[in-house]
Amino acid sequence: MAKRGVNPAFIAVVSLLVVLRLEALTRTRTSAALSSENFRPWGTQVSGFKDNNAKYHRSPCPALNVLANHGYIPRDGKEVSPQTLQQALVKVYNLDISLAEFLVSTLPAQFSLADLGVHNFVEHDASLVHDDSWNGGDPSSVNITLATNLLSRSNKNQHLTKKALAAYRREREAFSAANTPDFEETFTAQRALTSYSEAAVMLLVMGDYSTTSISVDHARTFLVEERIPDDYKQPPTPVTLIQTLWLTLQLKVIAVLSQVFKFDP
């Protein structure tokens, strides 16, 4: 009896179905891994206090909260590894790998975003939109009054320039120096550098790369709503440590000069 061969058309159809199925599975995994759907927890379900029992943990740093809200790091803000955070910083904000490595270098092998709310670890006084620690408030909570004050410093084009940001940073420091106990002793030169570098990174990552300014809409979305702006475009080239340090220095110099000279926003 002659052996029947397998119909080539049947092989082709089965192969096509297998390929399509594998492709669908791959797309599903990729979409899940890269999902940018925003969810921001509210009320009692979220806290920025260390060792809290809330379902979601958040930090005093809006950039990290944005990553959690969009799912680029664990959405609950717990059991985060420096490697996961580093990858997210590069992927979402287009930070240079060496800068991302530097930013996560002091973090433990696993941490919660709420761990960063410990006073003078990542949290610090004279923040742009957060209360000082001595007030006793949740370190991850945004002070809307401070945010509104900052956003009101825009120029006629509805942008916050580096001059406006630097001057406001200096005002926040002066306010904390006058009202926060032990501010002068605890707000060291290193913490001051950190606070100015945070403003620098925001300008470089979320702002207009060519003018080193940030639109009021983008600043509000990032600092207050803690989400990625709908029309966000990454920096055209990776943001480096040298760029960040250079802009940090500029902001500090402008802040000092703002005590003597009045700058237009």
mmCIF file of C-alpha atoms in Angstrom:
data_model
loop_
_atom_site.group_PDB
_atom_site.id
_atom_site.type_symbol
_atom_site.label_atom_id
_atom_site.label_comp_id
_atom_site.label_asym_id
_atom_site.label_seq_id
_atom_site.Cartn_x
_atom_site.Cartn_y
_atom_site.Cartn_z
ATOM 1 C CA MET A 1 0.000 0.000 0.000
ATOM 2 C CA ALA A 2 1.364 3.394 -0.959
ATOM 3 C CA LYS A 3 2.107 5.746 1.890
ATOM 4 C CA ARG A 4 0.073 8.903 2.022
ATOM 5 C CA GLY A 5 2.117 12.070 2.216
ATOM 6 C CA VAL A 6 1.045 14.969 4.368
ATOM 7 C CA ASN A 7 -0.679 17.632 2.346
ATOM 8 C CA PRO A 8 1.715 20.622 1.972
ATOM 9 C CA ALA A 9 -1.246 22.980 2.233
ATOM 10 C CA PHE A 10 -2.120 21.478 5.636
ATOM 11 C CA ILE A 11 1.460 22.027 6.860
ATOM 12 C CA ALA A 12 1.384 25.619 5.648
ATOM 13 C CA VAL A 13 -1.930 26.352 7.390
ATOM 14 C CA VAL A 14 -0.819 24.793 10.697
ATOM 15 C CA SER A 15 2.507 26.628 10.560
ATOM 16 C CA LEU A 16 0.730 29.904 9.906
ATOM 17 C CA LEU A 17 -1.644 29.344 12.830
ATOM 18 C CA VAL A 18 1.284 28.560 15.157
ATOM 19 C CA VAL A 19 3.175 31.677 14.053
ATOM 20 C CA LEU A 20 0.112 33.865 14.512
ATOM 21 C CA ARG A 21 -0.517 32.414 17.970
ATOM 22 C CA LEU A 22 3.082 32.961 19.069
ATOM 23 C CA GLU A 23 2.985 36.490 17.695
ATOM 24 C CA ALA A 24 -0.209 37.202 19.637
ATOM 25 C CA LEU A 25 1.343 35.881 22.846
ATOM 26 C CA THR A 26 4.436 38.000 22.271
ATOM 27 C CA ARG A 27 2.337 41.106 21.711
ATOM 28 C CA THR A 28 0.387 40.400 24.889
ATOM 29 C CA ARG A 29 3.529 40.069 26.991
ATOM 30 C CA THR A 30 5.085 43.172 25.495
ATOM 31 C CA SER A 31 1.956 45.245 26.048
ATOM 32 C CA ALA A 32 1.725 44.096 29.661
ATOM 33 C CA ALA A 33 5.396 44.868 30.284
ATOM 34 C CA LEU A 34 5.193 48.289 28.660
ATOM 35 C CA SER A 35 1.713 49.243 29.847
ATOM 36 C CA SER A 36 1.600 52.969 30.542
ATOM 37 C CA GLU A 37 -1.985 53.171 31.800
ATOM 38 C CA ASN A 38 -2.070 55.670 34.643
ATOM 39 C CA PHE A 39 -3.521 54.865 38.055
ATOM 40 C CA ARG A 40 -2.896 57.159 41.002
ATOM 41 C CA PRO A 41 -4.004 55.834 44.411
ATOM 42 C CA TRP A 42 -5.797 58.216 46.772
ATOM 43 C CA GLY A 43 -6.851 58.577 50.387
ATOM 44 C CA THR A 44 -6.243 55.820 52.890
ATOM 45 C CA GLN A 45 -5.121 53.351 50.221
ATOM 46 C CA VAL A 46 -1.777 55.165 49.862
ATOM 47 C CA SER A 47 0.910 56.415 52.247
ATOM 48 C CA GLY A 48 4.430 57.783 52.151
ATOM 49 C CA PHE A 49 5.297 56.922 55.757
ATOM 50 C CA LYS A 50 7.906 54.201 56.227
ATOM 51 C CA ASP A 51 6.581 50.796 57.359
ATOM 52 C CA ASN A 52 2.941 51.771 56.792
ATOM 53 C CA ASN A 53 0.220 49.191 56.088
ATOM 54 C CA ALA A 54 -1.396 50.943 53.124
ATOM 55 C CA LYS A 55 -1.974 49.034 49.894
ATOM 56 C CA TYR A 56 0.144 51.508 47.938
ATOM 57 C CA HIS A 57 3.395 53.192 48.909
ATOM 58 C CA ARG A 58 4.579 56.454 47.391
ATOM 59 C CA SER A 59 7.613 58.705 47.828
ATOM 60 C CA PRO A 60 8.394 62.434 48.086
ATOM 61 C CA CYS A 61 9.830 62.222 44.547
ATOM 62 C CA PRO A 62 7.256 62.836 41.787
ATOM 63 C CA ALA A 63 9.470 61.194 39.155
ATOM 64 C CA LEU A 64 9.349 57.873 41.012
ATOM 65 C CA ASN A 65 5.640 58.166 41.794
ATOM 66 C CA VAL A 66 4.983 58.741 38.092
ATOM 67 C CA LEU A 67 6.835 55.520 37.261
ATOM 68 C CA ALA A 68 4.745 53.596 39.799
ATOM 69 C CA ASN A 69 1.463 55.192 38.701
ATOM 70 C CA HIS A 70 2.177 54.128 35.115
ATOM 71 C CA GLY A 71 3.415 50.657 36.029
ATOM 72 C CA TYR A 72 7.045 50.998 34.956
ATOM 73 C CA ILE A 73 8.013 49.950 38.478
ATOM 74 C CA PRO A 74 5.679 47.962 40.788
ATOM 75 C CA ARG A 75 2.387 49.862 40.976
ATOM 76 C CA ASP A 76 2.099 49.297 44.702
ATOM 77 C CA GLY A 77 5.502 50.917 45.226
ATOM 78 C CA LYS A 78 6.773 47.910 47.177
ATOM 79 C CA GLU A 79 9.678 45.498 46.704
ATOM 80 C CA VAL A 80 11.379 47.749 44.163
ATOM 81 C CA SER A 81 14.908 46.843 43.101
ATOM 82 C CA PRO A 82 17.532 49.384 42.005
ATOM 83 C CA GLN A 83 17.855 47.486 38.711
ATOM 84 C CA THR A 84 14.132 47.814 37.961
ATOM 85 C CA LEU A 85 14.198 51.508 38.805
ATOM 86 C CA GLN A 86 17.319 52.091 36.730
ATOM 87 C CA GLN A 87 15.737 50.456 33.686
ATOM 88 C CA ALA A 88 12.585 52.557 34.108
ATOM 89 C CA LEU A 89 14.565 55.797 34.406
ATOM 90 C CA VAL A 90 16.332 55.023 31.142
ATOM 91 C CA LYS A 91 13.234 53.787 29.307
ATOM 92 C CA VAL A 92 10.760 56.487 30.343
ATOM 93 C CA TYR A 93 12.885 59.600 30.891
ATOM 94 C CA ASN A 94 15.753 58.786 28.507
ATOM 95 C CA LEU A 95 18.394 59.171 31.184
ATOM 96 C CA ASP A 96 21.890 58.121 30.241
ATOM 97 C CA ILE A 97 22.675 54.717 31.739
ATOM 98 C CA SER A 98 25.554 56.093 33.805
ATOM 99 C CA LEU A 99 23.305 58.800 35.294
ATOM 100 C CA ALA A 100 20.604 56.247 36.107
ATOM 101 C CA GLU A 101 23.213 54.000 37.752
ATOM 102 C CA PHE A 102 24.447 56.939 39.821
ATOM 103 C CA LEU A 103 20.936 57.839 40.984
ATOM 104 C CA VAL A 104 20.172 54.324 42.263
ATOM 105 C CA SER A 105 23.656 53.570 43.618
ATOM 106 C CA THR A 106 22.822 54.312 47.276
ATOM 107 C CA LEU A 107 19.550 52.369 47.371
ATOM 108 C CA PRO A 108 19.239 48.998 49.153
ATOM 109 C CA ALA A 109 18.793 45.757 47.221
ATOM 110 C CA GLN A 110 15.034 45.993 47.732
ATOM 111 C CA PHE A 111 13.006 48.924 49.002
ATOM 112 C CA SER A 112 9.578 50.506 49.214
ATOM 113 C CA LEU A 113 8.895 53.979 47.849
ATOM 114 C CA ALA A 114 7.752 54.889 51.362
ATOM 115 C CA ASP A 115 11.257 54.099 52.653
ATOM 116 C CA LEU A 116 12.412 57.162 50.729
ATOM 117 C CA GLY A 117 10.153 59.371 52.875
ATOM 118 C CA VAL A 118 12.458 59.069 55.882
ATOM 119 C CA HIS A 119 13.647 62.590 56.693
ATOM 120 C CA ASN A 120 16.929 63.469 54.988
ATOM 121 C CA PHE A 121 17.212 60.174 53.124
ATOM 122 C CA VAL A 122 15.537 61.196 49.866
ATOM 123 C CA GLU A 123 12.931 63.456 51.507
ATOM 124 C CA HIS A 124 14.320 66.872 52.420
ATOM 125 C CA ASP A 125 13.122 70.250 53.631
ATOM 126 C CA ALA A 126 12.501 73.214 51.301
ATOM 127 C CA SER A 127 10.881 71.004 48.663
ATOM 128 C CA LEU A 128 9.163 72.690 45.729
ATOM 129 C CA VAL A 129 5.719 71.203 46.427
ATOM 130 C CA HIS A 130 5.975 69.252 49.712
ATOM 131 C CA ASP A 131 5.801 70.395 53.327
ATOM 132 C CA ASP A 132 8.842 70.230 55.579
ATOM 133 C CA SER A 133 9.101 67.123 57.726
ATOM 134 C CA TRP A 134 8.530 68.853 61.057
ATOM 135 C CA ASN A 135 4.913 69.554 60.055
ATOM 136 C CA GLY A 136 4.226 65.846 60.467
ATOM 137 C CA GLY A 137 2.377 65.440 57.180
ATOM 138 C CA ASP A 138 2.629 62.534 54.768
ATOM 139 C CA PRO A 139 5.932 63.029 52.908
ATOM 140 C CA SER A 140 4.345 61.905 49.632
ATOM 141 C CA SER A 141 1.453 64.408 49.779
ATOM 142 C CA VAL A 142 1.551 67.419 47.472
ATOM 143 C CA ASN A 143 0.908 70.819 49.050
ATOM 144 C CA ILE A 144 -1.426 72.431 46.509
ATOM 145 C CA THR A 145 -0.715 75.927 47.844
ATOM 146 C CA LEU A 146 3.007 75.507 47.199
ATOM 147 C CA ALA A 147 2.349 74.025 43.774
ATOM 148 C CA THR A 148 0.010 76.873 42.810
ATOM 149 C CA ASN A 149 2.578 79.418 43.959
ATOM 150 C CA LEU A 150 5.267 77.773 41.847
ATOM 151 C CA LEU A 151 3.090 77.530 38.734
ATOM 152 C CA SER A 152 2.162 81.198 39.051
ATOM 153 C CA ARG A 153 5.790 82.133 38.290
ATOM 154 C CA SER A 154 5.410 81.399 34.584
ATOM 155 C CA ASN A 155 6.327 83.838 31.831
ATOM 156 C CA LYS A 156 3.994 85.197 29.142
ATOM 157 C CA ASN A 157 4.416 81.945 27.206
ATOM 158 C CA GLN A 158 3.159 79.939 30.184
ATOM 159 C CA HIS A 159 6.574 78.409 30.802
ATOM 160 C CA LEU A 160 8.615 78.158 33.981
ATOM 161 C CA THR A 161 12.156 79.190 33.123
ATOM 162 C CA LYS A 162 15.289 78.159 34.969
ATOM 163 C CA LYS A 163 15.397 81.693 36.408
ATOM 164 C CA ALA A 164 11.905 81.315 37.856
ATOM 165 C CA LEU A 165 12.645 77.846 39.236
ATOM 166 C CA ALA A 166 15.933 78.934 40.786
ATOM 167 C CA ALA A 167 14.384 81.988 42.431
ATOM 168 C CA TYR A 168 11.528 79.900 43.817
ATOM 169 C CA ARG A 169 13.976 77.310 45.144
ATOM 170 C CA ARG A 170 15.769 80.090 47.001
ATOM 171 C CA GLU A 171 12.474 81.369 48.425
ATOM 172 C CA ARG A 172 11.608 77.910 49.698
ATOM 173 C CA GLU A 173 14.983 77.672 51.428
ATOM 174 C CA ALA A 174 14.522 81.089 53.028
ATOM 175 C CA PHE A 175 11.043 80.129 54.251
ATOM 176 C CA SER A 176 12.298 76.873 55.755
ATOM 177 C CA ALA A 177 15.243 78.642 57.374
ATOM 178 C CA ALA A 178 12.828 81.038 59.076
ATOM 179 C CA ASN A 179 10.177 78.497 60.070
ATOM 180 C CA THR A 180 11.637 74.990 60.335
ATOM 181 C CA PRO A 181 13.547 74.062 63.510
ATOM 182 C CA ASP A 182 17.125 72.851 62.903
ATOM 183 C CA PHE A 183 16.897 73.641 59.191
ATOM 184 C CA GLU A 184 20.289 75.334 59.082
ATOM 185 C CA GLU A 185 21.898 72.320 60.783
ATOM 186 C CA THR A 186 20.244 69.596 58.714
ATOM 187 C CA PHE A 187 19.954 71.188 55.258
ATOM 188 C CA THR A 188 23.573 70.507 54.378
ATOM 189 C CA ALA A 189 25.392 71.503 51.206
ATOM 190 C CA GLN A 190 24.818 67.990 49.876
ATOM 191 C CA ARG A 191 21.058 68.230 50.427
ATOM 192 C CA ALA A 192 21.000 71.672 48.838
ATOM 193 C CA LEU A 193 22.809 70.212 45.823
ATOM 194 C CA THR A 194 20.245 67.413 45.690
ATOM 195 C CA SER A 195 17.340 69.859 45.745
ATOM 196 C CA TYR A 196 18.768 71.902 42.858
ATOM 197 C CA SER A 197 19.626 68.771 40.884
ATOM 198 C CA GLU A 198 15.994 67.625 41.187
ATOM 199 C CA ALA A 199 14.882 70.866 39.540
ATOM 200 C CA ALA A 200 17.567 70.430 36.888
ATOM 201 C CA VAL A 201 16.436 66.894 36.039
ATOM 202 C CA MET A 202 12.819 68.041 35.774
ATOM 203 C CA LEU A 203 13.807 70.753 33.284
ATOM 204 C CA LEU A 204 15.959 68.387 31.236
ATOM 205 C CA VAL A 205 13.496 65.488 31.227
ATOM 206 C CA MET A 206 10.040 67.092 31.217
ATOM 207 C CA GLY A 207 10.846 70.518 29.833
ATOM 208 C CA ASP A 208 11.640 72.118 26.508
ATOM 209 C CA TYR A 209 15.129 70.867 25.740
ATOM 210 C CA SER A 210 16.081 73.879 23.606
ATOM 211 C CA THR A 211 15.006 76.624 26.043
ATOM 212 C CA THR A 212 15.594 74.785 29.342
ATOM 213 C CA SER A 213 12.105 75.655 30.518
ATOM 214 C CA ILE A 214 8.990 73.652 31.299
ATOM 215 C CA SER A 215 5.409 74.473 30.381
ATOM 216 C CA VAL A 216 2.978 75.102 33.206
ATOM 217 C CA ASP A 217 0.826 72.245 31.908
ATOM 218 C CA HIS A 218 3.701 69.775 31.991
ATOM 219 C CA ALA A 219 4.868 70.979 35.405
ATOM 220 C CA ARG A 220 1.349 70.613 36.822
ATOM 221 C CA THR A 221 0.889 67.167 35.286
ATOM 222 C CA PHE A 222 4.251 65.956 36.568
ATOM 223 C CA LEU A 223 4.425 67.579 40.026
ATOM 224 C CA VAL A 224 0.763 67.673 41.062
ATOM 225 C CA GLU A 225 -1.030 64.934 39.100
ATOM 226 C CA GLU A 226 2.073 62.722 39.054
ATOM 227 C CA ARG A 227 1.546 61.325 35.591
ATOM 228 C CA ILE A 228 3.232 61.516 32.209
ATOM 229 C CA PRO A 229 1.823 64.363 30.070
ATOM 230 C CA ASP A 230 -0.286 63.137 27.154
ATOM 231 C CA ASP A 231 1.940 64.936 24.641
ATOM 232 C CA TYR A 232 5.207 64.042 26.356
ATOM 233 C CA LYS A 233 8.269 63.689 24.170
ATOM 234 C CA GLN A 234 11.475 62.294 25.564
ATOM 235 C CA PRO A 235 14.674 64.353 25.416
ATOM 236 C CA PRO A 236 16.200 63.939 21.935
ATOM 237 C CA THR A 237 19.420 62.543 23.421
ATOM 238 C CA PRO A 238 20.032 60.746 26.733
ATOM 239 C CA VAL A 239 20.359 63.118 29.694
ATOM 240 C CA THR A 240 23.859 62.801 31.135
ATOM 241 C CA LEU A 241 25.358 63.392 34.560
ATOM 242 C CA ILE A 242 27.505 66.232 33.190
ATOM 243 C CA GLN A 243 24.439 68.000 31.756
ATOM 244 C CA THR A 244 22.614 67.627 35.050
ATOM 245 C CA LEU A 245 25.518 68.948 37.122
ATOM 246 C CA TRP A 246 26.019 71.893 34.773
ATOM 247 C CA LEU A 247 22.355 72.924 34.952
ATOM 248 C CA THR A 248 22.361 72.349 38.727
ATOM 249 C CA LEU A 249 25.271 74.786 39.027
ATOM 250 C CA GLN A 250 23.442 77.336 36.864
ATOM 251 C CA LEU A 251 20.322 77.093 39.017
ATOM 252 C CA LYS A 252 22.337 77.561 42.200
ATOM 253 C CA VAL A 253 24.143 80.632 40.856
ATOM 254 C CA ILE A 254 20.881 82.164 39.638
ATOM 255 C CA ALA A 255 19.298 81.465 43.031
ATOM 256 C CA VAL A 256 22.083 83.317 44.825
ATOM 257 C CA LEU A 257 21.915 86.238 42.406
ATOM 258 C CA SER A 258 18.119 86.395 42.734
ATOM 259 C CA GLN A 259 18.610 87.740 46.256
ATOM 260 C CA VAL A 260 20.257 90.823 44.755
ATOM 261 C CA PHE A 261 18.738 91.150 41.300
ATOM 262 C CA LYS A 262 15.115 90.768 40.235
ATOM 263 C CA PHE A 263 14.887 88.495 37.200
ATOM 264 C CA ASP A 264 12.060 88.473 34.704
ATOM 265 C CA PRO A 265 10.433 85.006 34.642
#
